[in-house]
Amino acid sequence: MREAAAPESRPYHHGDLRRALIDAARRLLEQEGPTALSLRAVAREAGVSPAAPYHHFKDKGELLDAVAHEGWEMLNQALTAARAKAVSLHEKMAGLGVAYVLFARDNPSLYRVMYDGSRDKEDLPTQMRMKDDSAYCQVRDTLVEAGADPTDEIALELATTAAWCAAHGLAEMASFKSFDHLKEAVGGEEAFFHGVFEHMQVFAKDKAD
């Protein structure tokens, strides 16, 4: 485990202190995991005084919420790119699932913070669910494109939740060694993800597609 950079190696002089602290927290997450995060460690990584983080975050929880917010925005962008790249509705549905799993694979510590920060809250993060370009809304809107009835709000929410849980479940299990033979058989990890989603009913090809 590396030691956090000394203050003099990452001097902070002027500019956006909040941004610098979030960036420092992200670096610590990627390099050492969530247990390494504390306001003192983040201050040291950013090259600022131990008191500096308290100008923007009252405690570690607020800092983690800010980091999680960035994670949701990054996931939104990944799903947007997947939808834009798809040339058919079928590819769009499966592509959303694959993009989700790839994001979780490539950002494991950030992904864990995103969900740990949401688990005990009554409402899911706004940037996950409420914005038109949010990850949740992109899945929901693609299901509507595939034929889901937008006027049946409960059924649509259940379908969106089913798709979300399917992607989350694969993200949690994607690294299992027991899947290695399937990954090899179908041509690699990403092809394996596509294959799994193509066999899930919620991601199945729509008859009209």
JSON list of C-alpha atoms in Angstrom, two decimals:
[
{"chain": "A", "resi": 1, "resn": "MET", "atom": "CA", "xyz": [0.00, 0.00, 0.00]},
{"chain": "A", "resi": 2, "resn": "ARG", "atom": "CA", "xyz": [1.46, 3.32, -1.04]},
{"chain": "A", "resi": 3, "resn": "GLU", "atom": "CA", "xyz": [1.85, 6.19, 1.36]},
{"chain": "A", "resi": 4, "resn": "ALA", "atom": "CA", "xyz": [-0.24, 9.26, 0.63]},
{"chain": "A", "resi": 5, "resn": "ALA", "atom": "CA", "xyz": [1.68, 12.06, -1.03]},
{"chain": "A", "resi": 6, "resn": "ALA", "atom": "CA", "xyz": [3.25, 14.54, 1.35]},
{"chain": "A", "resi": 7, "resn": "PRO", "atom": "CA", "xyz": [1.82, 18.07, 1.28]},
{"chain": "A", "resi": 8, "resn": "GLU", "atom": "CA", "xyz": [4.88, 19.52, -0.38]},
{"chain": "A", "resi": 9, "resn": "SER", "atom": "CA", "xyz": [4.60, 17.02, -3.27]},
{"chain": "A", "resi": 10, "resn": "ARG", "atom": "CA", "xyz": [1.05, 18.15, -4.11]},
{"chain": "A", "resi": 11, "resn": "PRO", "atom": "CA", "xyz": [1.04, 21.87, -3.23]},
{"chain": "A", "resi": 12, "resn": "TYR", "atom": "CA", "xyz": [-2.30, 23.60, -3.25]},
{"chain": "A", "resi": 13, "resn": "HIS", "atom": "CA", "xyz": [-2.21, 27.36, -3.60]},
{"chain": "A", "resi": 14, "resn": "HIS", "atom": "CA", "xyz": [-5.28, 28.86, -5.23]},
{"chain": "A", "resi": 15, "resn": "GLY", "atom": "CA", "xyz": [-8.43, 27.81, -6.99]},
{"chain": "A", "resi": 16, "resn": "ASP", "atom": "CA", "xyz": [-11.21, 25.39, -6.24]},
{"chain": "A", "resi": 17, "resn": "LEU", "atom": "CA", "xyz": [-10.44, 23.81, -2.87]},
{"chain": "A", "resi": 18, "resn": "ARG", "atom": "CA", "xyz": [-13.59, 21.69, -2.93]},
{"chain": "A", "resi": 19, "resn": "ARG", "atom": "CA", "xyz": [-12.59, 20.27, -6.32]},
{"chain": "A", "resi": 20, "resn": "ALA", "atom": "CA", "xyz": [-9.07, 19.55, -5.07]},
{"chain": "A", "resi": 21, "resn": "LEU", "atom": "CA", "xyz": [-10.42, 17.68, -2.04]},
{"chain": "A", "resi": 22, "resn": "ILE", "atom": "CA", "xyz": [-12.78, 15.55, -4.09]},
{"chain": "A", "resi": 23, "resn": "ASP", "atom": "CA", "xyz": [-9.99, 14.72, -6.53]},
{"chain": "A", "resi": 24, "resn": "ALA", "atom": "CA", "xyz": [-7.74, 13.76, -3.63]},
{"chain": "A", "resi": 25, "resn": "ALA", "atom": "CA", "xyz": [-10.48, 11.56, -2.20]},
{"chain": "A", "resi": 26, "resn": "ARG", "atom": "CA", "xyz": [-10.89, 9.86, -5.58]},
{"chain": "A", "resi": 27, "resn": "ARG", "atom": "CA", "xyz": [-7.16, 9.15, -5.76]},
{"chain": "A", "resi": 28, "resn": "LEU", "atom": "CA", "xyz": [-7.16, 7.62, -2.30]},
{"chain": "A", "resi": 29, "resn": "LEU", "atom": "CA", "xyz": [-10.20, 5.51, -3.19]},
{"chain": "A", "resi": 30, "resn": "GLU", "atom": "CA", "xyz": [-8.58, 4.17, -6.34]},
{"chain": "A", "resi": 31, "resn": "GLN", "atom": "CA", "xyz": [-5.23, 3.50, -4.72]},
{"chain": "A", "resi": 32, "resn": "GLU", "atom": "CA", "xyz": [-6.11, 2.35, -1.21]},
{"chain": "A", "resi": 33, "resn": "GLY", "atom": "CA", "xyz": [-9.85, 1.78, -1.00]},
{"chain": "A", "resi": 34, "resn": "PRO", "atom": "CA", "xyz": [-12.62, 3.32, 1.10]},
{"chain": "A", "resi": 35, "resn": "THR", "atom": "CA", "xyz": [-11.04, 2.44, 4.45]},
{"chain": "A", "resi": 36, "resn": "ALA", "atom": "CA", "xyz": [-8.16, 4.83, 3.72]},
{"chain": "A", "resi": 37, "resn": "LEU", "atom": "CA", "xyz": [-10.46, 7.83, 3.49]},
{"chain": "A", "resi": 38, "resn": "SER", "atom": "CA", "xyz": [-10.56, 10.37, 6.28]},
{"chain": "A", "resi": 39, "resn": "LEU", "atom": "CA", "xyz": [-10.65, 14.14, 6.15]},
{"chain": "A", "resi": 40, "resn": "ARG", "atom": "CA", "xyz": [-7.12, 14.24, 7.49]},
{"chain": "A", "resi": 41, "resn": "ALA", "atom": "CA", "xyz": [-5.85, 11.79, 4.85]},
{"chain": "A", "resi": 42, "resn": "VAL", "atom": "CA", "xyz": [-7.63, 13.69, 2.09]},
{"chain": "A", "resi": 43, "resn": "ALA", "atom": "CA", "xyz": [-6.15, 16.98, 3.29]},
{"chain": "A", "resi": 44, "resn": "ARG", "atom": "CA", "xyz": [-2.68, 15.42, 3.27]},
{"chain": "A", "resi": 45, "resn": "GLU", "atom": "CA", "xyz": [-3.23, 14.02, -0.23]},
{"chain": "A", "resi": 46, "resn": "ALA", "atom": "CA", "xyz": [-4.44, 17.41, -1.50]},
{"chain": "A", "resi": 47, "resn": "GLY", "atom": "CA", "xyz": [-1.52, 19.22, 0.13]},
{"chain": "A", "resi": 48, "resn": "VAL", "atom": "CA", "xyz": [-3.63, 21.42, 2.42]},
{"chain": "A", "resi": 49, "resn": "SER", "atom": "CA", "xyz": [-3.90, 21.88, 6.16]},
{"chain": "A", "resi": 50, "resn": "PRO", "atom": "CA", "xyz": [-5.90, 19.35, 8.22]},
{"chain": "A", "resi": 51, "resn": "ALA", "atom": "CA", "xyz": [-8.51, 22.02, 8.91]},
{"chain": "A", "resi": 52, "resn": "ALA", "atom": "CA", "xyz": [-9.04, 22.93, 5.25]},
{"chain": "A", "resi": 53, "resn": "PRO", "atom": "CA", "xyz": [-11.63, 20.22, 4.40]},
{"chain": "A", "resi": 54, "resn": "TYR", "atom": "CA", "xyz": [-13.96, 21.55, 7.08]},
{"chain": "A", "resi": 55, "resn": "HIS", "atom": "CA", "xyz": [-14.53, 24.67, 4.98]},
{"chain": "A", "resi": 56, "resn": "HIS", "atom": "CA", "xyz": [-16.54, 22.47, 2.58]},
{"chain": "A", "resi": 57, "resn": "PHE", "atom": "CA", "xyz": [-17.43, 19.23, 4.39]},
{"chain": "A", "resi": 58, "resn": "LYS", "atom": "CA", "xyz": [-18.61, 18.94, 7.97]},
{"chain": "A", "resi": 59, "resn": "ASP", "atom": "CA", "xyz": [-17.47, 15.31, 8.18]},
{"chain": "A", "resi": 60, "resn": "LYS", "atom": "CA", "xyz": [-16.30, 12.30, 6.19]},
{"chain": "A", "resi": 61, "resn": "GLY", "atom": "CA", "xyz": [-19.89, 11.43, 5.30]},
{"chain": "A", "resi": 62, "resn": "GLU", "atom": "CA", "xyz": [-20.39, 14.69, 3.41]},
{"chain": "A", "resi": 63, "resn": "LEU", "atom": "CA", "xyz": [-17.15, 14.16, 1.53]},
{"chain": "A", "resi": 64, "resn": "LEU", "atom": "CA", "xyz": [-18.21, 10.64, 0.56]},
{"chain": "A", "resi": 65, "resn": "ASP", "atom": "CA", "xyz": [-21.56, 12.00, -0.64]},
{"chain": "A", "resi": 66, "resn": "ALA", "atom": "CA", "xyz": [-19.71, 14.43, -2.90]},
{"chain": "A", "resi": 67, "resn": "VAL", "atom": "CA", "xyz": [-17.51, 11.64, -4.27]},
{"chain": "A", "resi": 68, "resn": "ALA", "atom": "CA", "xyz": [-20.57, 9.44, -4.82]},
{"chain": "A", "resi": 69, "resn": "HIS", "atom": "CA", "xyz": [-22.27, 12.30, -6.68]},
{"chain": "A", "resi": 70, "resn": "GLU", "atom": "CA", "xyz": [-19.39, 12.33, -9.14]},
{"chain": "A", "resi": 71, "resn": "GLY", "atom": "CA", "xyz": [-19.69, 8.57, -9.53]},
{"chain": "A", "resi": 72, "resn": "TRP", "atom": "CA", "xyz": [-23.35, 8.83, -10.50]},
{"chain": "A", "resi": 73, "resn": "GLU", "atom": "CA", "xyz": [-22.54, 11.56, -13.00]},
{"chain": "A", "resi": 74, "resn": "MET", "atom": "CA", "xyz": [-19.84, 9.36, -14.53]},
{"chain": "A", "resi": 75, "resn": "LEU", "atom": "CA", "xyz": [-22.27, 6.43, -14.76]},
{"chain": "A", "resi": 76, "resn": "ASN", "atom": "CA", "xyz": [-24.85, 8.69, -16.42]},
{"chain": "A", "resi": 77, "resn": "GLN", "atom": "CA", "xyz": [-22.24, 9.65, -19.02]},
{"chain": "A", "resi": 78, "resn": "ALA", "atom": "CA", "xyz": [-21.26, 6.01, -19.62]},
{"chain": "A", "resi": 79, "resn": "LEU", "atom": "CA", "xyz": [-24.88, 5.00, -20.24]},
{"chain": "A", "resi": 80, "resn": "THR", "atom": "CA", "xyz": [-25.45, 8.03, -22.49]},
{"chain": "A", "resi": 81, "resn": "ALA", "atom": "CA", "xyz": [-22.47, 6.99, -24.61]},
{"chain": "A", "resi": 82, "resn": "ALA", "atom": "CA", "xyz": [-23.75, 3.40, -24.80]},
{"chain": "A", "resi": 83, "resn": "ARG", "atom": "CA", "xyz": [-27.19, 4.52, -25.98]},
{"chain": "A", "resi": 84, "resn": "ALA", "atom": "CA", "xyz": [-25.70, 6.84, -28.57]},
{"chain": "A", "resi": 85, "resn": "LYS", "atom": "CA", "xyz": [-23.47, 4.11, -29.98]},
{"chain": "A", "resi": 86, "resn": "ALA", "atom": "CA", "xyz": [-26.25, 1.52, -30.38]},
{"chain": "A", "resi": 87, "resn": "VAL", "atom": "CA", "xyz": [-27.67, 1.05, -33.87]},
{"chain": "A", "resi": 88, "resn": "SER", "atom": "CA", "xyz": [-30.77, -0.87, -32.81]},
{"chain": "A", "resi": 89, "resn": "LEU", "atom": "CA", "xyz": [-33.12, -1.00, -29.88]},
{"chain": "A", "resi": 90, "resn": "HIS", "atom": "CA", "xyz": [-31.82, -4.44, -28.94]},
{"chain": "A", "resi": 91, "resn": "GLU", "atom": "CA", "xyz": [-28.24, -3.18, -28.90]},
{"chain": "A", "resi": 92, "resn": "LYS", "atom": "CA", "xyz": [-29.35, -0.19, -26.86]},
{"chain": "A", "resi": 93, "resn": "MET", "atom": "CA", "xyz": [-30.87, -2.35, -24.12]},
{"chain": "A", "resi": 94, "resn": "ALA", "atom": "CA", "xyz": [-27.96, -4.76, -23.89]},
{"chain": "A", "resi": 95, "resn": "GLY", "atom": "CA", "xyz": [-25.48, -1.92, -24.26]},
{"chain": "A", "resi": 96, "resn": "LEU", "atom": "CA", "xyz": [-26.88, -0.16, -21.20]},
{"chain": "A", "resi": 97, "resn": "GLY", "atom": "CA", "xyz": [-26.35, -3.28, -19.13]},
{"chain": "A", "resi": 98, "resn": "VAL", "atom": "CA", "xyz": [-22.83, -3.84, -20.42]},
{"chain": "A", "resi": 99, "resn": "ALA", "atom": "CA", "xyz": [-21.88, -0.19, -19.87]},
{"chain": "A", "resi": 100, "resn": "TYR", "atom": "CA", "xyz": [-23.12, -0.44, -16.30]},
{"chain": "A", "resi": 101, "resn": "VAL", "atom": "CA", "xyz": [-21.08, -3.57, -15.56]},
{"chain": "A", "resi": 102, "resn": "LEU", "atom": "CA", "xyz": [-17.96, -2.15, -17.20]},
{"chain": "A", "resi": 103, "resn": "PHE", "atom": "CA", "xyz": [-18.28, 1.00, -15.10]},
{"chain": "A", "resi": 104, "resn": "ALA", "atom": "CA", "xyz": [-18.51, -1.10, -11.92]},
{"chain": "A", "resi": 105, "resn": "ARG", "atom": "CA", "xyz": [-15.53, -3.21, -13.02]},
{"chain": "A", "resi": 106, "resn": "ASP", "atom": "CA", "xyz": [-13.35, -0.21, -13.85]},
{"chain": "A", "resi": 107, "resn": "ASN", "atom": "CA", "xyz": [-14.26, 1.83, -10.76]},
{"chain": "A", "resi": 108, "resn": "PRO", "atom": "CA", "xyz": [-14.74, -0.74, -7.98]},
{"chain": "A", "resi": 109, "resn": "SER", "atom": "CA", "xyz": [-14.08, 1.49, -4.98]},
{"chain": "A", "resi": 110, "resn": "LEU", "atom": "CA", "xyz": [-16.10, 4.41, -6.36]},
{"chain": "A", "resi": 111, "resn": "TYR", "atom": "CA", "xyz": [-18.93, 2.02, -7.24]},
{"chain": "A", "resi": 112, "resn": "ARG", "atom": "CA", "xyz": [-18.98, 0.71, -3.68]},
{"chain": "A", "resi": 113, "resn": "VAL", "atom": "CA", "xyz": [-19.09, 4.23, -2.23]},
{"chain": "A", "resi": 114, "resn": "MET", "atom": "CA", "xyz": [-21.99, 5.12, -4.54]},
{"chain": "A", "resi": 115, "resn": "TYR", "atom": "CA", "xyz": [-24.10, 2.30, -3.18]},
{"chain": "A", "resi": 116, "resn": "ASP", "atom": "CA", "xyz": [-22.93, 2.40, 0.40]},
{"chain": "A", "resi": 117, "resn": "GLY", "atom": "CA", "xyz": [-24.03, 6.02, 0.50]},
{"chain": "A", "resi": 118, "resn": "SER", "atom": "CA", "xyz": [-27.50, 5.16, -0.82]},
{"chain": "A", "resi": 119, "resn": "ARG", "atom": "CA", "xyz": [-28.31, 1.99, 1.08]},
{"chain": "A", "resi": 120, "resn": "ASP", "atom": "CA", "xyz": [-29.83, 3.56, 4.20]},
{"chain": "A", "resi": 121, "resn": "LYS", "atom": "CA", "xyz": [-31.46, 6.59, 2.60]},
{"chain": "A", "resi": 122, "resn": "GLU", "atom": "CA", "xyz": [-35.17, 6.85, 1.86]},
{"chain": "A", "resi": 123, "resn": "ASP", "atom": "CA", "xyz": [-34.58, 8.35, -1.58]},
{"chain": "A", "resi": 124, "resn": "LEU", "atom": "CA", "xyz": [-32.09, 7.30, -4.21]},
{"chain": "A", "resi": 125, "resn": "PRO", "atom": "CA", "xyz": [-29.58, 9.98, -5.26]},
{"chain": "A", "resi": 126, "resn": "THR", "atom": "CA", "xyz": [-31.13, 12.68, -7.41]},
{"chain": "A", "resi": 127, "resn": "GLN", "atom": "CA", "xyz": [-28.52, 12.26, -10.11]},
{"chain": "A", "resi": 128, "resn": "MET", "atom": "CA", "xyz": [-29.41, 8.56, -10.35]},
{"chain": "A", "resi": 129, "resn": "ARG", "atom": "CA", "xyz": [-33.15, 8.92, -10.67]},
{"chain": "A", "resi": 130, "resn": "MET", "atom": "CA", "xyz": [-34.62, 12.39, -11.20]},
{"chain": "A", "resi": 131, "resn": "LYS", "atom": "CA", "xyz": [-32.61, 14.05, -13.95]},
{"chain": "A", "resi": 132, "resn": "ASP", "atom": "CA", "xyz": [-33.71, 13.32, -17.52]},
{"chain": "A", "resi": 133, "resn": "ASP", "atom": "CA", "xyz": [-30.23, 12.03, -18.39]},
{"chain": "A", "resi": 134, "resn": "SER", "atom": "CA", "xyz": [-29.84, 10.03, -15.18]},
{"chain": "A", "resi": 135, "resn": "ALA", "atom": "CA", "xyz": [-28.90, 6.37, -15.31]},
{"chain": "A", "resi": 136, "resn": "TYR", "atom": "CA", "xyz": [-32.29, 5.31, -14.00]},
{"chain": "A", "resi": 137, "resn": "CYS", "atom": "CA", "xyz": [-34.22, 7.46, -16.49]},
{"chain": "A", "resi": 138, "resn": "GLN", "atom": "CA", "xyz": [-32.13, 6.20, -19.40]},
{"chain": "A", "resi": 139, "resn": "VAL", "atom": "CA", "xyz": [-33.02, 2.61, -18.54]},
{"chain": "A", "resi": 140, "resn": "ARG", "atom": "CA", "xyz": [-36.69, 3.55, -18.04]},
{"chain": "A", "resi": 141, "resn": "ASP", "atom": "CA", "xyz": [-36.90, 5.49, -21.31]},
{"chain": "A", "resi": 142, "resn": "THR", "atom": "CA", "xyz": [-35.27, 2.67, -23.26]},
{"chain": "A", "resi": 143, "resn": "LEU", "atom": "CA", "xyz": [-37.82, 0.24, -21.86]},
{"chain": "A", "resi": 144, "resn": "VAL", "atom": "CA", "xyz": [-40.57, 2.59, -23.08]},
{"chain": "A", "resi": 145, "resn": "GLU", "atom": "CA", "xyz": [-38.94, 2.58, -26.52]},
{"chain": "A", "resi": 146, "resn": "ALA", "atom": "CA", "xyz": [-39.06, -1.21, -26.35]},
{"chain": "A", "resi": 147, "resn": "GLY", "atom": "CA", "xyz": [-42.79, -1.18, -25.77]},
{"chain": "A", "resi": 148, "resn": "ALA", "atom": "CA", "xyz": [-43.35, -0.66, -22.05]},
{"chain": "A", "resi": 149, "resn": "ASP", "atom": "CA", "xyz": [-46.50, 1.32, -21.29]},
{"chain": "A", "resi": 150, "resn": "PRO", "atom": "CA", "xyz": [-45.44, 4.75, -19.98]},
{"chain": "A", "resi": 151, "resn": "THR", "atom": "CA", "xyz": [-48.89, 5.30, -18.44]},
{"chain": "A", "resi": 152, "resn": "ASP", "atom": "CA", "xyz": [-48.59, 2.24, -16.18]},
{"chain": "A", "resi": 153, "resn": "GLU", "atom": "CA", "xyz": [-46.21, 3.82, -13.71]},
{"chain": "A", "resi": 154, "resn": "ILE", "atom": "CA", "xyz": [-45.97, 0.87, -11.31]},
{"chain": "A", "resi": 155, "resn": "ALA", "atom": "CA", "xyz": [-45.29, -1.68, -14.05]},
{"chain": "A", "resi": 156, "resn": "LEU", "atom": "CA", "xyz": [-42.72, 0.61, -15.64]},
{"chain": "A", "resi": 157, "resn": "GLU", "atom": "CA", "xyz": [-40.96, 1.17, -12.32]},
{"chain": "A", "resi": 158, "resn": "LEU", "atom": "CA", "xyz": [-40.93, -2.57, -11.66]},
{"chain": "A", "resi": 159, "resn": "ALA", "atom": "CA", "xyz": [-39.46, -3.24, -15.11]},
{"chain": "A", "resi": 160, "resn": "THR", "atom": "CA", "xyz": [-36.81, -0.55, -14.63]},
{"chain": "A", "resi": 161, "resn": "THR", "atom": "CA", "xyz": [-35.96, -1.94, -11.21]},
{"chain": "A", "resi": 162, "resn": "ALA", "atom": "CA", "xyz": [-35.69, -5.44, -12.69]},
{"chain": "A", "resi": 163, "resn": "ALA", "atom": "CA", "xyz": [-33.24, -4.22, -15.31]},
{"chain": "A", "resi": 164, "resn": "TRP", "atom": "CA", "xyz": [-31.25, -2.28, -12.73]},
{"chain": "A", "resi": 165, "resn": "CYS", "atom": "CA", "xyz": [-31.05, -5.24, -10.36]},
{"chain": "A", "resi": 166, "resn": "ALA", "atom": "CA", "xyz": [-30.00, -7.55, -13.20]},
{"chain": "A", "resi": 167, "resn": "ALA", "atom": "CA", "xyz": [-27.11, -5.26, -14.12]},
{"chain": "A", "resi": 168, "resn": "HIS", "atom": "CA", "xyz": [-26.15, -4.78, -10.48]},
{"chain": "A", "resi": 169, "resn": "GLY", "atom": "CA", "xyz": [-26.18, -8.52, -9.89]},
{"chain": "A", "resi": 170, "resn": "LEU", "atom": "CA", "xyz": [-23.90, -9.21, -12.83]},
{"chain": "A", "resi": 171, "resn": "ALA", "atom": "CA", "xyz": [-21.59, -6.40, -11.72]},
{"chain": "A", "resi": 172, "resn": "GLU", "atom": "CA", "xyz": [-21.31, -8.06, -8.31]},
{"chain": "A", "resi": 173, "resn": "MET", "atom": "CA", "xyz": [-20.57, -11.50, -9.79]},
{"chain": "A", "resi": 174, "resn": "ALA", "atom": "CA", "xyz": [-18.65, -10.60, -12.96]},
{"chain": "A", "resi": 175, "resn": "SER", "atom": "CA", "xyz": [-15.22, -11.46, -11.56]},
{"chain": "A", "resi": 176, "resn": "PHE", "atom": "CA", "xyz": [-16.18, -14.93, -10.33]},
{"chain": "A", "resi": 177, "resn": "LYS", "atom": "CA", "xyz": [-13.60, -17.48, -11.54]},
{"chain": "A", "resi": 178, "resn": "SER", "atom": "CA", "xyz": [-16.40, -19.91, -12.27]},
{"chain": "A", "resi": 179, "resn": "PHE", "atom": "CA", "xyz": [-17.32, -17.80, -15.32]},
{"chain": "A", "resi": 180, "resn": "ASP", "atom": "CA", "xyz": [-13.85, -17.94, -16.89]},
{"chain": "A", "resi": 181, "resn": "HIS", "atom": "CA", "xyz": [-14.74, -20.85, -19.18]},
{"chain": "A", "resi": 182, "resn": "LEU", "atom": "CA", "xyz": [-17.78, -18.97, -20.50]},
{"chain": "A", "resi": 183, "resn": "LYS", "atom": "CA", "xyz": [-15.75, -15.82, -21.11]},
{"chain": "A", "resi": 184, "resn": "GLU", "atom": "CA", "xyz": [-13.24, -17.88, -23.08]},
{"chain": "A", "resi": 185, "resn": "ALA", "atom": "CA", "xyz": [-15.96, -19.69, -25.01]},
{"chain": "A", "resi": 186, "resn": "VAL", "atom": "CA", "xyz": [-17.73, -16.54, -26.20]},
{"chain": "A", "resi": 187, "resn": "GLY", "atom": "CA", "xyz": [-14.65, -14.44, -26.92]},
{"chain": "A", "resi": 188, "resn": "GLY", "atom": "CA", "xyz": [-13.87, -12.42, -23.85]},
{"chain": "A", "resi": 189, "resn": "GLU", "atom": "CA", "xyz": [-15.34, -10.66, -20.86]},
{"chain": "A", "resi": 190, "resn": "GLU", "atom": "CA", "xyz": [-17.37, -8.02, -22.68]},
{"chain": "A", "resi": 191, "resn": "ALA", "atom": "CA", "xyz": [-18.87, -10.64, -25.00]},
{"chain": "A", "resi": 192, "resn": "PHE", "atom": "CA", "xyz": [-19.77, -12.64, -21.89]},
{"chain": "A", "resi": 193, "resn": "PHE", "atom": "CA", "xyz": [-21.60, -9.63, -20.45]},
{"chain": "A", "resi": 194, "resn": "HIS", "atom": "CA", "xyz": [-23.52, -9.19, -23.71]},
{"chain": "A", "resi": 195, "resn": "GLY", "atom": "CA", "xyz": [-24.42, -12.87, -23.74]},
{"chain": "A", "resi": 196, "resn": "VAL", "atom": "CA", "xyz": [-25.75, -12.80, -20.20]},
{"chain": "A", "resi": 197, "resn": "PHE", "atom": "CA", "xyz": [-27.96, -9.79, -20.87]},
{"chain": "A", "resi": 198, "resn": "GLU", "atom": "CA", "xyz": [-29.27, -11.31, -24.08]},
{"chain": "A", "resi": 199, "resn": "HIS", "atom": "CA", "xyz": [-30.55, -14.24, -22.01]},
{"chain": "A", "resi": 200, "resn": "MET", "atom": "CA", "xyz": [-32.34, -12.04, -19.49]},
{"chain": "A", "resi": 201, "resn": "GLN", "atom": "CA", "xyz": [-35.99, -11.41, -20.31]},
{"chain": "A", "resi": 202, "resn": "VAL", "atom": "CA", "xyz": [-35.87, -7.75, -19.37]},
{"chain": "A", "resi": 203, "resn": "PHE", "atom": "CA", "xyz": [-33.08, -7.20, -21.91]},
{"chain": "A", "resi": 204, "resn": "ALA", "atom": "CA", "xyz": [-34.55, -9.55, -24.53]},
{"chain": "A", "resi": 205, "resn": "LYS", "atom": "CA", "xyz": [-35.00, -8.42, -28.11]},
{"chain": "A", "resi": 206, "resn": "ASP", "atom": "CA", "xyz": [-38.33, -6.75, -28.64]},
{"chain": "A", "resi": 207, "resn": "LYS", "atom": "CA", "xyz": [-40.56, -8.40, -31.25]},
{"chain": "A", "resi": 208, "resn": "ALA", "atom": "CA", "xyz": [-40.97, -5.11, -33.08]},
{"chain": "A", "resi": 209, "resn": "ASP", "atom": "CA", "xyz": [-37.21, -4.47, -33.24]}
]
